[in-house]
Short mmCIF file of C-alpha atoms and ligand atoms in Angstrom, two decimals:
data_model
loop_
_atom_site.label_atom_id
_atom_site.label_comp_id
_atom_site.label_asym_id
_atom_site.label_seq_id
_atom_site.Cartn_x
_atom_site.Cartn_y
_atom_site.Cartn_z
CA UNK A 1 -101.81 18.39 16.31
CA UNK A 2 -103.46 21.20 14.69
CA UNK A 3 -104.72 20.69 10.66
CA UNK A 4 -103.08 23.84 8.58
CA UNK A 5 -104.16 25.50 5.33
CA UNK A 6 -103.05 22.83 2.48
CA UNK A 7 -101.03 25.69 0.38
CA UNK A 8 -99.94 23.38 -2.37
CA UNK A 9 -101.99 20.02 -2.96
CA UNK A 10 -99.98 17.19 -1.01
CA UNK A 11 -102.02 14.32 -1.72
CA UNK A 12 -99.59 11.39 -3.69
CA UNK A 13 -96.91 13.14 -5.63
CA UNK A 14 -95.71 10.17 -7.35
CA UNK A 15 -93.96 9.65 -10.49
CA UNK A 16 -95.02 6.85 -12.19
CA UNK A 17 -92.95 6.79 -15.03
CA UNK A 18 -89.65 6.80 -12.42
CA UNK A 19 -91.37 3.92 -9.53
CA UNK A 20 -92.13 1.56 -12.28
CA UNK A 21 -89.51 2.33 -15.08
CA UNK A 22 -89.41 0.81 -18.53
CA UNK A 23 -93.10 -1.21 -18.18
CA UNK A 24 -91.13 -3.08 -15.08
CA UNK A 25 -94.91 -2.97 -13.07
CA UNK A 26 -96.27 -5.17 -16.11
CA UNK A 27 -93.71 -7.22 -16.20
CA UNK A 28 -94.04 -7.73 -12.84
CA UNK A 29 -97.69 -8.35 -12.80
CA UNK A 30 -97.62 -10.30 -16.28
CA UNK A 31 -95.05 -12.64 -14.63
CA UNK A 32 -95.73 -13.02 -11.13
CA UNK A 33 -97.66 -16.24 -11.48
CA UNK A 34 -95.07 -18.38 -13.62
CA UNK A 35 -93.94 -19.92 -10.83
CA UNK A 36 -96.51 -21.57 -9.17
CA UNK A 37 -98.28 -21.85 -12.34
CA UNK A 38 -96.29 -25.15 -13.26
CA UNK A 39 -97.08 -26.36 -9.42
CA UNK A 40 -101.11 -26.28 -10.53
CA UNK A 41 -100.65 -27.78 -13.53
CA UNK A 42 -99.82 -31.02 -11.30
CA UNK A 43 -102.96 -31.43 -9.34
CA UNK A 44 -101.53 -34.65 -7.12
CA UNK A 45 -98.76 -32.09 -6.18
CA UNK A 46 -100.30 -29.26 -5.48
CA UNK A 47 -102.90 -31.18 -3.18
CA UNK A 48 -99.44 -32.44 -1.60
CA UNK A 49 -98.24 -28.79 -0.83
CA UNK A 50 -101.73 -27.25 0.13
CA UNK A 51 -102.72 -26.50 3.82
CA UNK A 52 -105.92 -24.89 5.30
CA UNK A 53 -105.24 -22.61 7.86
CA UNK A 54 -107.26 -20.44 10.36
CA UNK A 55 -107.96 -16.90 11.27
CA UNK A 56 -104.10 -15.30 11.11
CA UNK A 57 -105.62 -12.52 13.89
CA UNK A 58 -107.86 -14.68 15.86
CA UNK A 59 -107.30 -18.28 15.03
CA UNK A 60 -110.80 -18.79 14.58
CA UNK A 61 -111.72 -22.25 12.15
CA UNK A 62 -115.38 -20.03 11.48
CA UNK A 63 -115.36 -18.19 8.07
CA UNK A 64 -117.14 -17.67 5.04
CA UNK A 65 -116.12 -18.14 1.55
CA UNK A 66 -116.03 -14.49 -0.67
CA UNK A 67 -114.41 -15.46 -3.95
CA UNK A 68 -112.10 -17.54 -5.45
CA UNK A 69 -109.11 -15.90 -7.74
CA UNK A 70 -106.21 -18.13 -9.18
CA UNK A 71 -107.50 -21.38 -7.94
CA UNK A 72 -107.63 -20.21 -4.32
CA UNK A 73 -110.11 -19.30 -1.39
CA UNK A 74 -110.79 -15.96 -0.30
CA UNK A 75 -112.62 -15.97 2.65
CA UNK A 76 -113.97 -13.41 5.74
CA UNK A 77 -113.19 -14.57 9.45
CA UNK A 78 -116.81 -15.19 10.98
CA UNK A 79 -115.21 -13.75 14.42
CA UNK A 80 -112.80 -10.78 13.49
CA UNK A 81 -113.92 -10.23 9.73
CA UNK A 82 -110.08 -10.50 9.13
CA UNK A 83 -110.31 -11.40 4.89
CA UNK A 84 -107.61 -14.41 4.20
CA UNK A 85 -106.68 -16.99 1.62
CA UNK A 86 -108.14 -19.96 3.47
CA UNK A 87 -105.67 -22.72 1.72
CA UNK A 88 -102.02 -21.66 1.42
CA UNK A 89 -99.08 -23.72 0.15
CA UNK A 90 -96.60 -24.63 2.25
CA UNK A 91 -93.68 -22.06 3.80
CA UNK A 92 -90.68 -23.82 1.72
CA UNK A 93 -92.67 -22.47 -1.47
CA UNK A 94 -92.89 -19.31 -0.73
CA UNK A 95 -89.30 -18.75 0.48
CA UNK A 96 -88.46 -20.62 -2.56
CA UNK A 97 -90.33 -18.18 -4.45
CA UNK A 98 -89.01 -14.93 -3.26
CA UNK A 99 -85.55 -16.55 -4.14
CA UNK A 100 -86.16 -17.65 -6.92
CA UNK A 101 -84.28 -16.93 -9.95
CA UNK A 102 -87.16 -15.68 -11.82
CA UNK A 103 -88.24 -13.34 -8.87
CA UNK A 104 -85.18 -12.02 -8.26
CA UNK A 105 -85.37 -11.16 -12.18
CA UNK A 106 -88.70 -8.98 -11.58
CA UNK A 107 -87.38 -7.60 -8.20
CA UNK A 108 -84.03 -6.16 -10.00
CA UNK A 109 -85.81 -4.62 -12.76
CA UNK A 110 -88.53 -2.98 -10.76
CA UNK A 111 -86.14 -2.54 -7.43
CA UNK A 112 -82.97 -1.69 -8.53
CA UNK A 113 -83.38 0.18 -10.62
CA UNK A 114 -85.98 2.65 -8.87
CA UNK A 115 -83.84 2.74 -5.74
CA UNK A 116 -82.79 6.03 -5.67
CA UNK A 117 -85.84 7.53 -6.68
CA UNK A 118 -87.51 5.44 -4.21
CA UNK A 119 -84.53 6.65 -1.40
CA UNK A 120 -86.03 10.40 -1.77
CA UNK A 121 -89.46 9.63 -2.56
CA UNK A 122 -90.85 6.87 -0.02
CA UNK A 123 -87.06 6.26 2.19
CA UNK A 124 -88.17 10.33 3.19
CA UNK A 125 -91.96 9.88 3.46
CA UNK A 126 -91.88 7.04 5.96
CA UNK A 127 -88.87 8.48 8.06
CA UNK A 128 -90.22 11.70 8.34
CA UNK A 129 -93.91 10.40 9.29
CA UNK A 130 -91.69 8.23 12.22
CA UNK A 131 -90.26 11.73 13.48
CA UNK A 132 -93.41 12.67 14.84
CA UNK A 133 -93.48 10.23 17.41
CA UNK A 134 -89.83 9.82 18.19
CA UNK A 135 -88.15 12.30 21.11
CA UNK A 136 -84.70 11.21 20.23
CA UNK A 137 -82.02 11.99 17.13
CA UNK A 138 -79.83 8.77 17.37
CA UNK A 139 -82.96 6.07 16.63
CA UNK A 140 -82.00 2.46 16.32
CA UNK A 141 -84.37 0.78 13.39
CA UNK A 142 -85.24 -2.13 11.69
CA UNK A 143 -86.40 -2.52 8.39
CA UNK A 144 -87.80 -6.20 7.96
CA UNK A 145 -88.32 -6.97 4.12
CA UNK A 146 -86.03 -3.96 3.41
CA UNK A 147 -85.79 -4.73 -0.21
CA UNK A 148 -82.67 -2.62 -1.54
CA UNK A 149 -83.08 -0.57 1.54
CA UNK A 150 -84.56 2.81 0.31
CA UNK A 151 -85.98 3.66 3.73
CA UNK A 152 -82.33 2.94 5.66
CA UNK A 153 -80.80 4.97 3.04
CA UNK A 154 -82.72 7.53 4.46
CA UNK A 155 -82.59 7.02 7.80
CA UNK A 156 -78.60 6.33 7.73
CA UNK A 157 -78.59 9.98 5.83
CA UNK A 158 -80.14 11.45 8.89
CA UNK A 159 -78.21 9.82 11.72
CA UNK A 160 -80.26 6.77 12.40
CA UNK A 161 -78.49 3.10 13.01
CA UNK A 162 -80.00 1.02 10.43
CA UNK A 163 -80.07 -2.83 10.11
CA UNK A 164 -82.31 -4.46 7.34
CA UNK A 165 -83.45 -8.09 6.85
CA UNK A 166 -84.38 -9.02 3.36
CA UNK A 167 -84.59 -12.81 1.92
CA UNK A 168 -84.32 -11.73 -1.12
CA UNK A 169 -80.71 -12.34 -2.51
CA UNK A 170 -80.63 -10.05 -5.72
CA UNK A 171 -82.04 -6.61 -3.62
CA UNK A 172 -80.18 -7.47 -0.33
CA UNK A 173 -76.85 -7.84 -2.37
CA UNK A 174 -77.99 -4.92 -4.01
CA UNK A 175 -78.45 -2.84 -0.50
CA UNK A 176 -75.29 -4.26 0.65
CA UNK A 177 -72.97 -4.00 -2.23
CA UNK A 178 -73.67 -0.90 -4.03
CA UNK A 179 -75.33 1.01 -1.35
CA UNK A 180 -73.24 -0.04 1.22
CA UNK A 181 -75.89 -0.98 3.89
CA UNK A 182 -76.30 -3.21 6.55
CA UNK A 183 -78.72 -5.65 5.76
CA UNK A 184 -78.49 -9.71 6.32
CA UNK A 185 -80.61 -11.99 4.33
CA UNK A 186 -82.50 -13.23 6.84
CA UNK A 187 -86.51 -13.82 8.27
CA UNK A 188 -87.49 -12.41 11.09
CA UNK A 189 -87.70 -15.37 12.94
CA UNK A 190 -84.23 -16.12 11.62
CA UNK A 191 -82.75 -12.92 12.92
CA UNK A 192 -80.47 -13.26 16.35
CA UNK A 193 -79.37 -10.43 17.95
CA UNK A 194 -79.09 -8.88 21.52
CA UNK A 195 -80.35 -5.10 20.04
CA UNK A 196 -83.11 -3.47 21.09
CA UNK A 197 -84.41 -1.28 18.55
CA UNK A 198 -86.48 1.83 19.21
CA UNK A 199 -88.26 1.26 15.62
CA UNK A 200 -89.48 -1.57 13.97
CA UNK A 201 -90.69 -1.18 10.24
CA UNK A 202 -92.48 -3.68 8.07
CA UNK A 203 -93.80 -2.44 4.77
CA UNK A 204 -95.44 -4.53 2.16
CA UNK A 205 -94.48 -7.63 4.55
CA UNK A 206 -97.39 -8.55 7.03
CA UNK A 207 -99.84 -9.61 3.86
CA UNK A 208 -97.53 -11.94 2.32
CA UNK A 209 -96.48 -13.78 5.85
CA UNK A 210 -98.95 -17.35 6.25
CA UNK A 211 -98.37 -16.55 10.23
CA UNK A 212 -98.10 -12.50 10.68
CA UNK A 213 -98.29 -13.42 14.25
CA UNK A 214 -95.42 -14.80 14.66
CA UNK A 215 -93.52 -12.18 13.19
CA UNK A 216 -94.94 -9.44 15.16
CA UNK A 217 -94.48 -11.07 18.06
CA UNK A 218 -90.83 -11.87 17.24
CA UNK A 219 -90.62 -7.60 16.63
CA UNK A 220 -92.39 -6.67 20.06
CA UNK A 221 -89.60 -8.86 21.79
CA UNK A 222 -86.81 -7.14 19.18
CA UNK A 223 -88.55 -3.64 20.59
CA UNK A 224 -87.58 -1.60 23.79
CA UNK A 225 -90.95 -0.77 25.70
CA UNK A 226 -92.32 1.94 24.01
CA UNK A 227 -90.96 1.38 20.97
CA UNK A 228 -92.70 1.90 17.76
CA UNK A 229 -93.95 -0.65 14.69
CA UNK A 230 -94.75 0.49 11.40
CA UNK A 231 -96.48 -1.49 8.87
CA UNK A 232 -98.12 -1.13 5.62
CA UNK A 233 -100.49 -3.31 4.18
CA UNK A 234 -102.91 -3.01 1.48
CA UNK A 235 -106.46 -1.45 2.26
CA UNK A 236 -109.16 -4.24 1.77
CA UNK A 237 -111.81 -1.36 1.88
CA UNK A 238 -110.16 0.76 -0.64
CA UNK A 239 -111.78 2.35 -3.70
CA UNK A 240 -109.80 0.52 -5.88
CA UNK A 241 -111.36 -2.72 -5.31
CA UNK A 242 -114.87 -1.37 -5.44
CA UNK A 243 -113.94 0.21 -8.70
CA UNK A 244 -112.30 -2.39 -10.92
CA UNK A 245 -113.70 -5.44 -8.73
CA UNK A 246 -111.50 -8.13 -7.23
CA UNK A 247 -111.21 -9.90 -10.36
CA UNK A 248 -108.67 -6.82 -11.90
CA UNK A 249 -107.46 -5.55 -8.42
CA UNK A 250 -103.73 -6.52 -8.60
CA UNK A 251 -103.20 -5.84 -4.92
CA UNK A 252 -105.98 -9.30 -4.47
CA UNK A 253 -103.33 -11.53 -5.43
CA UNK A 254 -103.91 -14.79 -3.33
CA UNK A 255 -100.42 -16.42 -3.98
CA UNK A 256 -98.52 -13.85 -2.92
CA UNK A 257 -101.30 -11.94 -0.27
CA UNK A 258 -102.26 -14.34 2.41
CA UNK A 259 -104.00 -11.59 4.36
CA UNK A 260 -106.40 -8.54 3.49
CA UNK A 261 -106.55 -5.65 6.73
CA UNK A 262 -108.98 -2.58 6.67
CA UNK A 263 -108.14 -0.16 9.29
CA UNK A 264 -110.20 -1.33 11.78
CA UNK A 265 -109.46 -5.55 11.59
CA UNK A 266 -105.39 -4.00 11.58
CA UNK A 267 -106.24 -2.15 14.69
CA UNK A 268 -108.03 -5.37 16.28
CA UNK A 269 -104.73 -7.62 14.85
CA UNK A 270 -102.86 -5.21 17.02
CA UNK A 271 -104.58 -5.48 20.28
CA UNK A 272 -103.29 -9.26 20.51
CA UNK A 273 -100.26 -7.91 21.18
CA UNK A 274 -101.35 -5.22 23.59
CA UNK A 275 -99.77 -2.66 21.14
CA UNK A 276 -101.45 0.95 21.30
CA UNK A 277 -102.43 2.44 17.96
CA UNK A 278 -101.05 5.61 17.43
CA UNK A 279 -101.31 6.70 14.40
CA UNK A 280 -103.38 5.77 10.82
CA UNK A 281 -103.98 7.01 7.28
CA UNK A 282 -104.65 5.42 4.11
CA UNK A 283 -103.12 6.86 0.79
CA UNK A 284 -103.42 5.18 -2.55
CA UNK A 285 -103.16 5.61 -5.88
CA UNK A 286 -106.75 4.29 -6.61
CA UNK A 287 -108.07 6.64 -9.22
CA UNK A 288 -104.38 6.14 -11.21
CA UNK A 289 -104.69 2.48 -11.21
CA UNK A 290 -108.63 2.68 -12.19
CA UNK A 291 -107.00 5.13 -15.61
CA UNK A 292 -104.29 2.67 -16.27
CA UNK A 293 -107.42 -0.22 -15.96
CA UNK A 294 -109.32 1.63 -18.67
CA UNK A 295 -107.19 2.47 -20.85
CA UNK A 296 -106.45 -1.53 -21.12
CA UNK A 297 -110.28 -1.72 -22.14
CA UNK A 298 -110.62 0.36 -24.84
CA UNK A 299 -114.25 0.26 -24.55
CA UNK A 300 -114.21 3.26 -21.27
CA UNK A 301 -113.03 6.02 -23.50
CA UNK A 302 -115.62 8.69 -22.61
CA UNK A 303 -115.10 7.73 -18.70
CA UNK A 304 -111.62 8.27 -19.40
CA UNK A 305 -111.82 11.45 -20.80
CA UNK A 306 -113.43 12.57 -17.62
CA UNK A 307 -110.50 12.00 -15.41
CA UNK A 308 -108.20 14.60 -15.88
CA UNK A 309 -105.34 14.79 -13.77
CA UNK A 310 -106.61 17.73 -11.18
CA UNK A 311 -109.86 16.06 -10.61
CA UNK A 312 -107.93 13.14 -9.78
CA UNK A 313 -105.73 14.46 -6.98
CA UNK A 314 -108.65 16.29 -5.28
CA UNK A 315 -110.86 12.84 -5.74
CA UNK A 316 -107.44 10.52 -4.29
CA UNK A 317 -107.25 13.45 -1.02
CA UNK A 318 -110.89 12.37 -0.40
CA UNK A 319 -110.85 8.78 -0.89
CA UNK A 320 -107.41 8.52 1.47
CA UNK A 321 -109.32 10.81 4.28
CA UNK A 322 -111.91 8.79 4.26
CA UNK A 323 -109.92 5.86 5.25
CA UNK A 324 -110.37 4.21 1.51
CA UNK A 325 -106.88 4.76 0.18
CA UNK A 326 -105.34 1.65 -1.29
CA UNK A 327 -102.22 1.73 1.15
CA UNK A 328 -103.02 1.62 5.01
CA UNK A 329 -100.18 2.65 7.23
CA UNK A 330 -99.95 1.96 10.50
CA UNK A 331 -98.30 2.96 13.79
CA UNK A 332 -98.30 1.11 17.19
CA UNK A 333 -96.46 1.16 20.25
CA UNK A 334 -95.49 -1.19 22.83
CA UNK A 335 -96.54 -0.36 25.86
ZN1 ZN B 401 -110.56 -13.82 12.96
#
């Protein structure tokens, strides 16, 4: 494909005030560990729940500690340099936590109530980057973690047949009810069904999984040969992190992000399904989230100052080109 003259900057038009409406990204982030907060209070527990686990590409036991954020292990695969949280609780608390009541609170205020915005904004983004690679108009998808269903709103608008899994029960309802999509509250795993679907989309999904194996092999079997997958995950190597440090990254979130890709361990995750990598970018909103960090710390002012907003959008272009964005996105096809 041939690179044309960028008339009008394209880099991340995103507004912030309308994906994260009335402080809903603070609350999220600000209440996110509550839950499992009371679990570490009880140390006999939590030892109880705990389980160390190895590489989730490779299954190597060989890796080497990197830091240690809310009471848990961060550590690099010594084969595959894969970046995981090394001790995990259990898979009844996690599904208990993305159904929980207090969960479902955070994903209706910062979900719901975004979804149309999010329907024209991201539902249109991720469609349109599919309809590059697809030869067909009637596509058959599947949205795993589909949240309200944003991206099937899309694709039903266009002529696709959609089906969404989401466990949560306040979004799914949400999808189902008031946007009148077709979405089960389901895993994965969970999910029976004799369709073959020529797309396969997880986004946000593969970091918070303990085994991301499993579920990716569960989608190559859901996928007719030479269908497509479609992930996002966030960008270990993204400017973010190097900017702000792990400590106030919010995307290094060991409770809820069991795995940390960069482009190249994603690619090597990919080839132990003997899925060909087709396509790759990184976008972010690195610089944005490094201006919201200051202006926390009062201290920055004069660094601040510096970023207006043009400088920013030129310096985000770079860092995504350069494979440093905070979101990577991913496309691979089963041979
Ligand atoms: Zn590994």
């Amino acid at each position: 494909m041939l690179i044309t003259l960028k008339d009008k900057f394209e880099s991340q038009k995103i507004d912030i005030k309308k994906l994260r409406p009335k402080k809903s990204y603070d609350y999220c982030v600000d209440k996110r560990n509550d839950f499992y907060n009371s679990i570490f209070k009880n140390k006999k527990k939590l030892r109880k729940m705990i389980k160390t686990r190895n590489c989730p590409s490779c299954n190597s036991k060989s890796s080497k500690k990197i830091l240690k954020k809310d009471n848990l292990n961060i550590v690099k695969c010594k084969n595959c340099e894969t970046i995981f949280v090394k001790d995990v609780l259990n898979s009844k608390f996690y599904t208990d936590l993305y159904k929980s009541e207090n969960y479902q609170k955070i994903m209706k205020k910062l979900g719901n109530s975004s979804h149309l915005y999010r329907v024209n904004r991201f539902g249109k983004e991720r469609v349109e980057i599919l309809k590059n690679y697809i030869n067909k108009n009637k596509v058959n998808i599947l949205d795993v973690g589909c949240s309200t269903g944003y991206v099937l709103e899309y694709a039903k608008k266009i002529g696709w047949k959609t089906t969404g899994l989401e466990i949560n029960p306040e979004t799914a309802n949400f999808g189902r009810q008031k946007r009148g999509l077709n979405i089960f509250q389901k895993t994965i795993n969970e999910f029976k069904t004799k369709e073959q679907f020529d797309v396969i989309t997880m986004f946000d999904v593969l970091e918070h999984l303990e085994n991301p194996k499993a579920a990716v092999l569960k989608a190559k079997k859901l996928l007719k040969k030479g269908g497509l997958l479609f992930v996002y995950v966030p960008n270990w190597n993204c400017a973010q992190r190097l900017l702000v440090g792990e400590k106030n990254s919010v995307f290094i979130n060991p409770t809820h992000h069991l795995t940390y890709f960069t482009p190249k361990t994603l690619q090597n995750f990919f080839k132990n399904f003997n899925f060909e990598t087709i396509f790759w970018e990184t976008k972010g909103l690195d610089l944005e989230d490094y201006r919201a960090y200051l202006s926390k710390q009062k201290k920055n002012k004069s660094i601040l100052k510096n970023l207006g907003n043009f400088d920013i959008e030129i310096l985000q272009f770079y860092i995504n080109a350069s494979g440093n964005g905070k979101n990577l996105r991913m496309i691979v096809k089963k041979k």
